[in-house]
Amino acid sequence: MADFQMDPNWLCWDPAPSTPRFTPPPGAVDAHCHVFGPGDVFPYAPERKYTPCDASKEQLFALRDHLGFARNVIVQATCHGADNRALVDALEASEGRARGVATVRDTVTDEELAALDAAGVRGVRFNFVRRLVDPKPDAYYRAIIDRIAPLGWHVVIYFEAADLEERWDFFTSLPTTVVVDHMGRPDVTKPVDGPEFGRFVRLMAEHENVWSKVSCPERLSKSGPPSYDDVVPFARTLVERFPDRVLWGTDWPHPNMTSHMPDDGALVDIIPRIAPSEDLQRRLLVDNPMRLYWGAR
Ligand SMILES: O=C(O)/C=C(\CC(=O)C(=O)O)C(=O)O
């Protein structure tokens, strides 16, 4: 039995989040969350850059119900590397109420891809954040795309704002639907109509296959909890400009937070501030994730 110790000073998820004042529409999807271990059942990957606090599927599903959501999209995190067993276990236990985004290597077999697909995986994640992974050359990712595109899967990319200029040609050449995590991690102390976020808006404006998760105010904010006021204009800009290509997620269990651990109920209460009408809320929380993760391929 593996005996994992979470990193020193690791902030564990909030065991008693508040009940949100905002009621998500029926069928709402938390489209960005993770399961971690438990490490003694699903060991963390040897190549990981952090060892988290365990966060099980049962705990995720309890949070889903507490926050008033119907479904989850569970995203493979780097602490599990390309070992998707914890993810698949959660998908299979979800009774069809969860879909997954996996991490695979370029050596993945067709049988492995078919098994992931049968479990409910609908995309792969490419992570370019250097504190989490050692990014690979573009050709490595292209080889994977050639394998997953026939399945109708999409690609989730996670990068820092500075990477967008450097990898622009690669990101804009991807042939599948591309979902960007956490709005491309803008520096929210810069103006929402300035050149840095302008580049991200241009990415979405010029490339209709690019979607964004309007998630992670707790990671991006400098003004802090519970209202995360400085992040709201960035997320709202994307929701209003691209209402059919945005997704929202809790990011539970909030790995690698160092400033504070968010109250998941307070995160849900930000939704009506970034999606002010019922129509925008329904597209963000129901229509868009259902089309991408539960729709016909
Ligand atoms: O949970 C997230 O989306 C963000 C993460 C963790 C992560 O992406 C990973 O481990 O794969 C982060 O910024 O540390």
CSV table of C-alpha atoms and ligand atoms in Angstrom, one decimal:
chain,number,residue,atom,x,y,z
A,1,MET,CA,0.0,0.0,0.0
A,2,ALA,CA,1.4,3.4,-1.0
A,3,ASP,CA,1.9,5.8,1.8
A,4,PHE,CA,1.7,9.3,0.3
A,5,GLN,CA,2.3,12.4,2.4
A,6,MET,CA,0.8,15.6,1.0
A,7,ASP,CA,3.3,18.4,0.5
A,8,PRO,CA,4.2,20.5,3.5
A,9,ASN,CA,1.9,23.6,3.7
A,10,TRP,CA,-0.6,22.0,1.2
A,11,LEU,CA,-4.0,23.6,1.6
A,12,CYS,CA,-6.7,21.0,1.7
A,13,TRP,CA,-10.2,21.6,0.2
A,14,ASP,CA,-12.9,23.2,2.4
A,15,PRO,CA,-14.9,20.3,4.0
A,16,ALA,CA,-17.9,22.6,4.8
A,17,PRO,CA,-18.5,25.0,1.9
A,18,SER,CA,-21.4,27.5,2.3
A,19,THR,CA,-24.7,26.9,0.5
A,20,PRO,CA,-24.7,29.2,-2.5
A,21,ARG,CA,-27.4,32.0,-2.8
A,22,PHE,CA,-27.4,31.5,-6.5
A,23,THR,CA,-29.3,28.4,-7.7
A,24,PRO,CA,-27.8,26.9,-10.8
A,25,PRO,CA,-30.3,26.1,-13.6
A,26,PRO,CA,-31.6,22.4,-13.7
A,27,GLY,CA,-29.0,20.2,-15.3
A,28,ALA,CA,-26.0,22.5,-14.6
A,29,VAL,CA,-22.5,21.1,-15.2
A,30,ASP,CA,-19.4,21.7,-13.1
A,31,ALA,CA,-17.0,21.5,-16.1
A,32,HIS,CA,-13.7,21.7,-14.4
A,33,CYS,CA,-12.9,19.6,-11.3
A,34,HIS,CA,-10.5,16.8,-10.3
A,35,VAL,CA,-10.3,13.6,-8.3
A,36,PHE,CA,-7.1,12.9,-6.3
A,37,GLY,CA,-6.4,9.3,-5.4
A,38,PRO,CA,-7.1,8.3,-2.7
A,39,GLY,CA,-3.3,7.7,-3.0
A,40,ASP,CA,-3.4,4.3,-1.4
A,41,VAL,CA,-5.9,3.1,-4.0
A,42,PHE,CA,-4.8,5.1,-7.1
A,43,PRO,CA,-1.2,6.0,-6.5
A,44,TYR,CA,0.1,9.4,-7.5
A,45,ALA,CA,2.5,9.4,-10.5
A,46,PRO,CA,6.2,9.1,-9.9
A,47,GLU,CA,6.9,12.1,-12.2
A,48,ARG,CA,4.4,14.4,-10.3
A,49,LYS,CA,5.5,17.9,-9.2
A,50,TYR,CA,3.1,17.9,-6.2
A,51,THR,CA,1.5,15.5,-3.8
A,52,PRO,CA,-2.0,16.7,-2.9
A,53,CYS,CA,-4.5,16.1,-0.2
A,54,ASP,CA,-6.7,13.1,-1.3
A,55,ALA,CA,-10.0,14.1,-2.9
A,56,SER,CA,-12.2,11.2,-3.7
A,57,LYS,CA,-15.1,10.7,-6.1
A,58,GLU,CA,-17.5,10.4,-3.3
A,59,GLN,CA,-16.4,13.7,-1.9
A,60,LEU,CA,-16.7,15.3,-5.4
A,61,PHE,CA,-20.2,13.9,-5.9
A,62,ALA,CA,-21.2,15.2,-2.5
A,63,LEU,CA,-20.0,18.7,-3.4
A,64,ARG,CA,-21.9,18.5,-6.7
A,65,ASP,CA,-25.1,17.8,-4.9
A,66,HIS,CA,-24.5,20.4,-2.2
A,67,LEU,CA,-23.8,23.2,-4.8
A,68,GLY,CA,-26.9,22.3,-6.8
A,69,PHE,CA,-25.2,20.9,-9.9
A,70,ALA,CA,-26.2,17.8,-11.9
A,71,ARG,CA,-23.0,16.8,-13.6
A,72,ASN,CA,-19.3,17.0,-13.6
A,73,VAL,CA,-16.5,17.1,-16.1
A,74,ILE,CA,-13.5,15.6,-14.4
A,75,VAL,CA,-10.1,16.7,-15.7
A,76,GLN,CA,-7.0,14.6,-15.2
A,77,ALA,CA,-4.5,16.5,-13.1
A,78,THR,CA,-0.7,16.3,-13.4
A,79,CYS,CA,-0.3,14.6,-10.0
A,80,HIS,CA,-1.7,11.4,-11.7
A,81,GLY,CA,0.4,11.8,-14.8
A,82,ALA,CA,-1.0,9.7,-17.7
A,83,ASP,CA,-2.4,7.1,-15.3
A,84,ASN,CA,-6.1,7.7,-15.7
A,85,ARG,CA,-7.4,5.0,-13.3
A,86,ALA,CA,-8.8,7.4,-10.7
A,87,LEU,CA,-10.5,9.4,-13.4
A,88,VAL,CA,-12.0,6.3,-15.0
A,89,ASP,CA,-13.1,4.9,-11.6
A,90,ALA,CA,-15.0,8.2,-10.9
A,91,LEU,CA,-16.6,8.2,-14.4
A,92,GLU,CA,-17.8,4.6,-14.0
A,93,ALA,CA,-19.2,5.4,-10.6
A,94,SER,CA,-21.1,8.5,-11.7
A,95,GLU,CA,-24.0,6.7,-13.4
A,96,GLY,CA,-23.5,8.8,-16.5
A,97,ARG,CA,-23.3,12.1,-14.6
A,98,ALA,CA,-19.6,12.7,-15.3
A,99,ARG,CA,-17.5,12.9,-18.4
A,100,GLY,CA,-13.7,13.1,-18.4
A,101,VAL,CA,-10.7,14.8,-19.9
A,102,ALA,CA,-7.6,12.4,-19.8
A,103,THR,CA,-3.9,12.7,-20.2
A,104,VAL,CA,-2.4,10.3,-22.6
A,105,ARG,CA,1.1,9.7,-24.0
A,106,ASP,CA,1.9,9.5,-27.7
A,107,THR,CA,2.4,5.7,-27.1
A,108,VAL,CA,-1.2,5.2,-26.1
A,109,THR,CA,-2.8,2.3,-27.9
A,110,ASP,CA,-6.1,2.2,-29.8
A,111,GLU,CA,-7.5,-0.2,-27.2
A,112,GLU,CA,-6.6,2.1,-24.4
A,113,LEU,CA,-8.3,5.0,-26.2
A,114,ALA,CA,-11.4,2.9,-26.8
A,115,ALA,CA,-11.6,2.0,-23.1
A,116,LEU,CA,-11.3,5.6,-22.1
A,117,ASP,CA,-14.0,6.6,-24.6
A,118,ALA,CA,-16.3,3.9,-23.3
A,119,ALA,CA,-15.8,5.2,-19.7
A,120,GLY,CA,-16.8,8.7,-20.8
A,121,VAL,CA,-13.6,10.5,-21.7
A,122,ARG,CA,-14.2,13.1,-24.4
A,123,GLY,CA,-10.9,15.0,-24.6
A,124,VAL,CA,-7.2,15.1,-23.7
A,125,ARG,CA,-5.4,17.8,-21.8
A,126,PHE,CA,-2.1,19.3,-22.8
A,127,ASN,CA,-0.5,21.2,-19.9
A,128,PHE,CA,2.1,23.8,-20.7
A,129,VAL,CA,2.5,25.3,-17.1
A,130,ARG,CA,6.1,24.7,-16.2
A,131,ARG,CA,5.6,24.4,-12.5
A,132,LEU,CA,3.3,21.4,-13.3
A,133,VAL,CA,5.0,19.7,-16.2
A,134,ASP,CA,8.0,19.7,-18.5
A,135,PRO,CA,6.3,20.8,-21.8
A,136,LYS,CA,7.1,18.8,-24.9
A,137,PRO,CA,7.8,19.8,-28.5
A,138,ASP,CA,4.7,20.5,-30.6
A,139,ALA,CA,5.2,17.3,-32.6
A,140,TYR,CA,4.5,15.2,-29.5
A,141,TYR,CA,1.1,16.8,-29.1
A,142,ARG,CA,0.3,16.6,-32.8
A,143,ALA,CA,0.9,12.9,-32.7
A,144,ILE,CA,-1.7,12.6,-30.0
A,145,ILE,CA,-4.2,14.7,-31.8
A,146,ASP,CA,-3.9,12.5,-34.9
A,147,ARG,CA,-5.0,9.6,-32.6
A,148,ILE,CA,-7.8,11.3,-30.7
A,149,ALA,CA,-9.4,13.4,-33.4
A,150,PRO,CA,-11.1,10.4,-35.1
A,151,LEU,CA,-12.9,9.7,-31.8
A,152,GLY,CA,-14.5,13.2,-32.0
A,153,TRP,CA,-12.6,14.2,-28.9
A,154,HIS,CA,-11.3,17.7,-28.2
A,155,VAL,CA,-8.2,19.2,-26.7
A,156,VAL,CA,-8.0,21.1,-23.4
A,157,ILE,CA,-4.9,23.4,-23.1
A,158,TYR,CA,-3.6,24.9,-19.9
A,159,PHE,CA,-1.0,27.7,-20.2
A,160,GLU,CA,0.3,30.9,-18.6
A,161,ALA,CA,-0.6,34.2,-20.3
A,162,ALA,CA,3.0,34.6,-21.6
A,163,ASP,CA,2.8,31.3,-23.4
A,164,LEU,CA,0.1,32.5,-25.8
A,165,GLU,CA,2.3,34.6,-27.9
A,166,GLU,CA,5.1,32.0,-28.0
A,167,ARG,CA,2.7,29.1,-29.0
A,168,TRP,CA,0.2,31.1,-31.0
A,169,ASP,CA,0.9,29.3,-34.3
A,170,PHE,CA,0.6,25.9,-32.6
A,171,PHE,CA,-2.6,26.7,-30.7
A,172,THR,CA,-4.3,28.3,-33.7
A,173,SER,CA,-3.3,25.3,-36.0
A,174,LEU,CA,-5.2,22.7,-33.9
A,175,PRO,CA,-7.9,21.0,-35.9
A,176,THR,CA,-10.2,20.0,-33.1
A,177,THR,CA,-12.3,22.0,-30.7
A,178,VAL,CA,-9.8,23.6,-28.2
A,179,VAL,CA,-10.8,24.5,-24.7
A,180,VAL,CA,-8.5,26.9,-22.8
A,181,ASP,CA,-8.3,26.5,-19.0
A,182,HIS,CA,-8.9,29.5,-16.8
A,183,MET,CA,-9.1,32.1,-19.6
A,184,GLY,CA,-5.4,31.6,-20.4
A,185,ARG,CA,-4.5,32.8,-16.8
A,186,PRO,CA,-4.6,36.6,-17.4
A,187,ASP,CA,-2.8,39.0,-15.1
A,188,VAL,CA,-5.9,40.7,-13.8
A,189,THR,CA,-4.0,43.7,-12.6
A,190,LYS,CA,-3.6,44.6,-16.3
A,191,PRO,CA,-6.6,46.3,-18.0
A,192,VAL,CA,-9.3,44.0,-19.4
A,193,ASP,CA,-9.2,46.0,-22.6
A,194,GLY,CA,-5.4,46.0,-22.7
A,195,PRO,CA,-3.0,44.2,-25.1
A,196,GLU,CA,-2.5,41.0,-23.0
A,197,PHE,CA,-6.1,40.0,-22.6
A,198,GLY,CA,-6.8,41.5,-26.0
A,199,ARG,CA,-4.6,38.8,-27.5
A,200,PHE,CA,-6.7,36.1,-25.7
A,201,VAL,CA,-10.0,37.7,-27.0
A,202,ARG,CA,-8.5,37.8,-30.5
A,203,LEU,CA,-7.7,34.1,-30.2
A,204,MET,CA,-11.3,33.3,-29.6
A,205,ALA,CA,-12.6,35.9,-32.1
A,206,GLU,CA,-10.5,34.7,-34.9
A,207,HIS,CA,-10.8,31.0,-34.2
A,208,GLU,CA,-14.3,29.6,-33.8
A,209,ASN,CA,-13.1,26.3,-32.5
A,210,VAL,CA,-11.6,27.9,-29.4
A,211,TRP,CA,-13.6,27.8,-26.2
A,212,SER,CA,-12.6,29.1,-22.7
A,213,LYS,CA,-13.3,28.0,-19.1
A,214,VAL,CA,-14.3,31.2,-17.2
A,215,SER,CA,-13.0,29.5,-14.1
A,216,CYS,CA,-10.5,30.0,-11.2
A,217,PRO,CA,-11.1,33.5,-9.8
A,218,GLU,CA,-9.4,32.2,-6.7
A,219,ARG,CA,-6.2,31.5,-8.6
A,220,LEU,CA,-6.2,34.7,-10.7
A,221,SER,CA,-7.4,37.3,-8.2
A,222,LYS,CA,-5.2,39.7,-6.4
A,223,SER,CA,-8.2,41.4,-4.6
A,224,GLY,CA,-9.1,38.1,-3.1
A,225,PRO,CA,-12.1,36.3,-1.6
A,226,PRO,CA,-15.0,36.1,-1.3
A,227,SER,CA,-16.0,38.4,-4.2
A,228,TYR,CA,-12.8,38.2,-6.4
A,229,ASP,CA,-13.9,41.5,-7.9
A,230,ASP,CA,-10.8,42.0,-10.1
A,231,VAL,CA,-11.5,38.7,-12.1
A,232,VAL,CA,-15.2,39.4,-12.8
A,233,PRO,CA,-14.7,41.8,-15.8
A,234,PHE,CA,-12.4,39.3,-17.5
A,235,ALA,CA,-14.8,36.4,-17.2
A,236,ARG,CA,-17.9,38.6,-18.0
A,237,THR,CA,-16.2,39.9,-21.2
A,238,LEU,CA,-15.8,36.3,-22.5
A,239,VAL,CA,-19.3,35.2,-21.5
A,240,GLU,CA,-20.9,38.2,-23.2
A,241,ARG,CA,-18.8,38.1,-26.3
A,242,PHE,CA,-18.7,34.3,-26.8
A,243,PRO,CA,-21.8,33.0,-25.0
A,244,ASP,CA,-21.8,29.7,-26.9
A,245,ARG,CA,-18.1,28.8,-26.3
A,246,VAL,CA,-17.7,29.3,-22.5
A,247,LEU,CA,-17.7,26.7,-19.7
A,248,TRP,CA,-17.6,27.1,-15.9
A,249,GLY,CA,-16.1,24.9,-13.2
A,250,THR,CA,-15.3,24.9,-9.5
A,251,ASP,CA,-11.7,23.6,-10.0
A,252,TRP,CA,-12.3,21.6,-6.8
A,253,PRO,CA,-10.2,20.5,-4.9
A,254,HIS,CA,-8.2,23.6,-5.8
A,255,PRO,CA,-4.6,22.1,-6.1
A,256,ASN,CA,-1.6,24.3,-5.4
A,257,MET,CA,-3.5,27.2,-3.8
A,258,THR,CA,-1.1,29.0,-1.5
A,259,SER,CA,-2.9,32.2,-0.6
A,260,HIS,CA,-6.2,30.7,0.7
A,261,MET,CA,-8.6,27.9,0.2
A,262,PRO,CA,-11.8,29.1,-1.5
A,263,ASP,CA,-15.4,28.5,-0.2
A,264,ASP,CA,-16.9,26.6,-3.1
A,265,GLY,CA,-20.3,28.1,-2.3
A,266,ALA,CA,-18.9,31.6,-2.7
A,267,LEU,CA,-17.4,30.6,-6.1
A,268,VAL,CA,-20.9,29.6,-7.3
A,269,ASP,CA,-22.2,33.0,-6.2
A,270,ILE,CA,-19.9,34.7,-8.7
A,271,ILE,CA,-21.7,33.0,-11.6
A,272,PRO,CA,-24.6,35.6,-11.8
A,273,ARG,CA,-21.9,38.4,-11.9
A,274,ILE,CA,-20.1,37.0,-14.9
A,275,ALA,CA,-23.3,35.7,-16.6
A,276,PRO,CA,-25.9,38.3,-15.6
A,277,SER,CA,-29.0,36.9,-17.5
A,278,GLU,CA,-30.8,33.6,-17.2
A,279,ASP,CA,-30.1,33.0,-20.9
A,280,LEU,CA,-26.3,33.4,-20.4
A,281,GLN,CA,-26.4,31.3,-17.3
A,282,ARG,CA,-28.2,28.4,-19.1
A,283,ARG,CA,-25.7,28.5,-22.0
A,284,LEU,CA,-22.7,28.6,-19.7
A,285,LEU,CA,-23.8,25.9,-17.3
A,286,VAL,CA,-26.1,23.6,-19.3
A,287,ASP,CA,-26.2,24.1,-23.1
A,288,ASN,CA,-22.5,24.5,-23.8
A,289,PRO,CA,-21.1,21.6,-21.6
A,290,MET,CA,-24.0,19.3,-22.7
A,291,ARG,CA,-23.2,19.9,-26.3
A,292,LEU,CA,-19.4,19.3,-25.9
A,293,TYR,CA,-19.5,16.4,-23.4
A,294,TRP,CA,-22.8,14.7,-23.8
A,295,GLY,CA,-23.7,15.6,-27.4
A,296,ALA,CA,-23.7,13.6,-30.6
A,297,ARG,CA,-20.2,13.2,-32.1
B,1,LIG,O1,-6.5,22.5,-11.3
B,1,LIG,C1,-6.1,23.3,-12.2
B,1,LIG,O2,-6.8,23.4,-13.2
B,1,LIG,C2,-4.9,24.0,-12.0
B,1,LIG,C3,-3.8,23.5,-11.5
B,1,LIG,C4,-3.4,22.1,-11.3
B,1,LIG,C5,-3.4,21.4,-12.6
B,1,LIG,O3,-3.8,21.9,-13.6
B,1,LIG,C6,-2.8,20.0,-12.7
B,1,LIG,O4,-2.2,19.5,-11.7
B,1,LIG,O5,-3.0,19.4,-13.8
B,1,LIG,C7,-2.8,24.5,-11.1
B,1,LIG,O6,-2.8,25.6,-11.6
B,1,LIG,O7,-1.9,24.1,-10.2
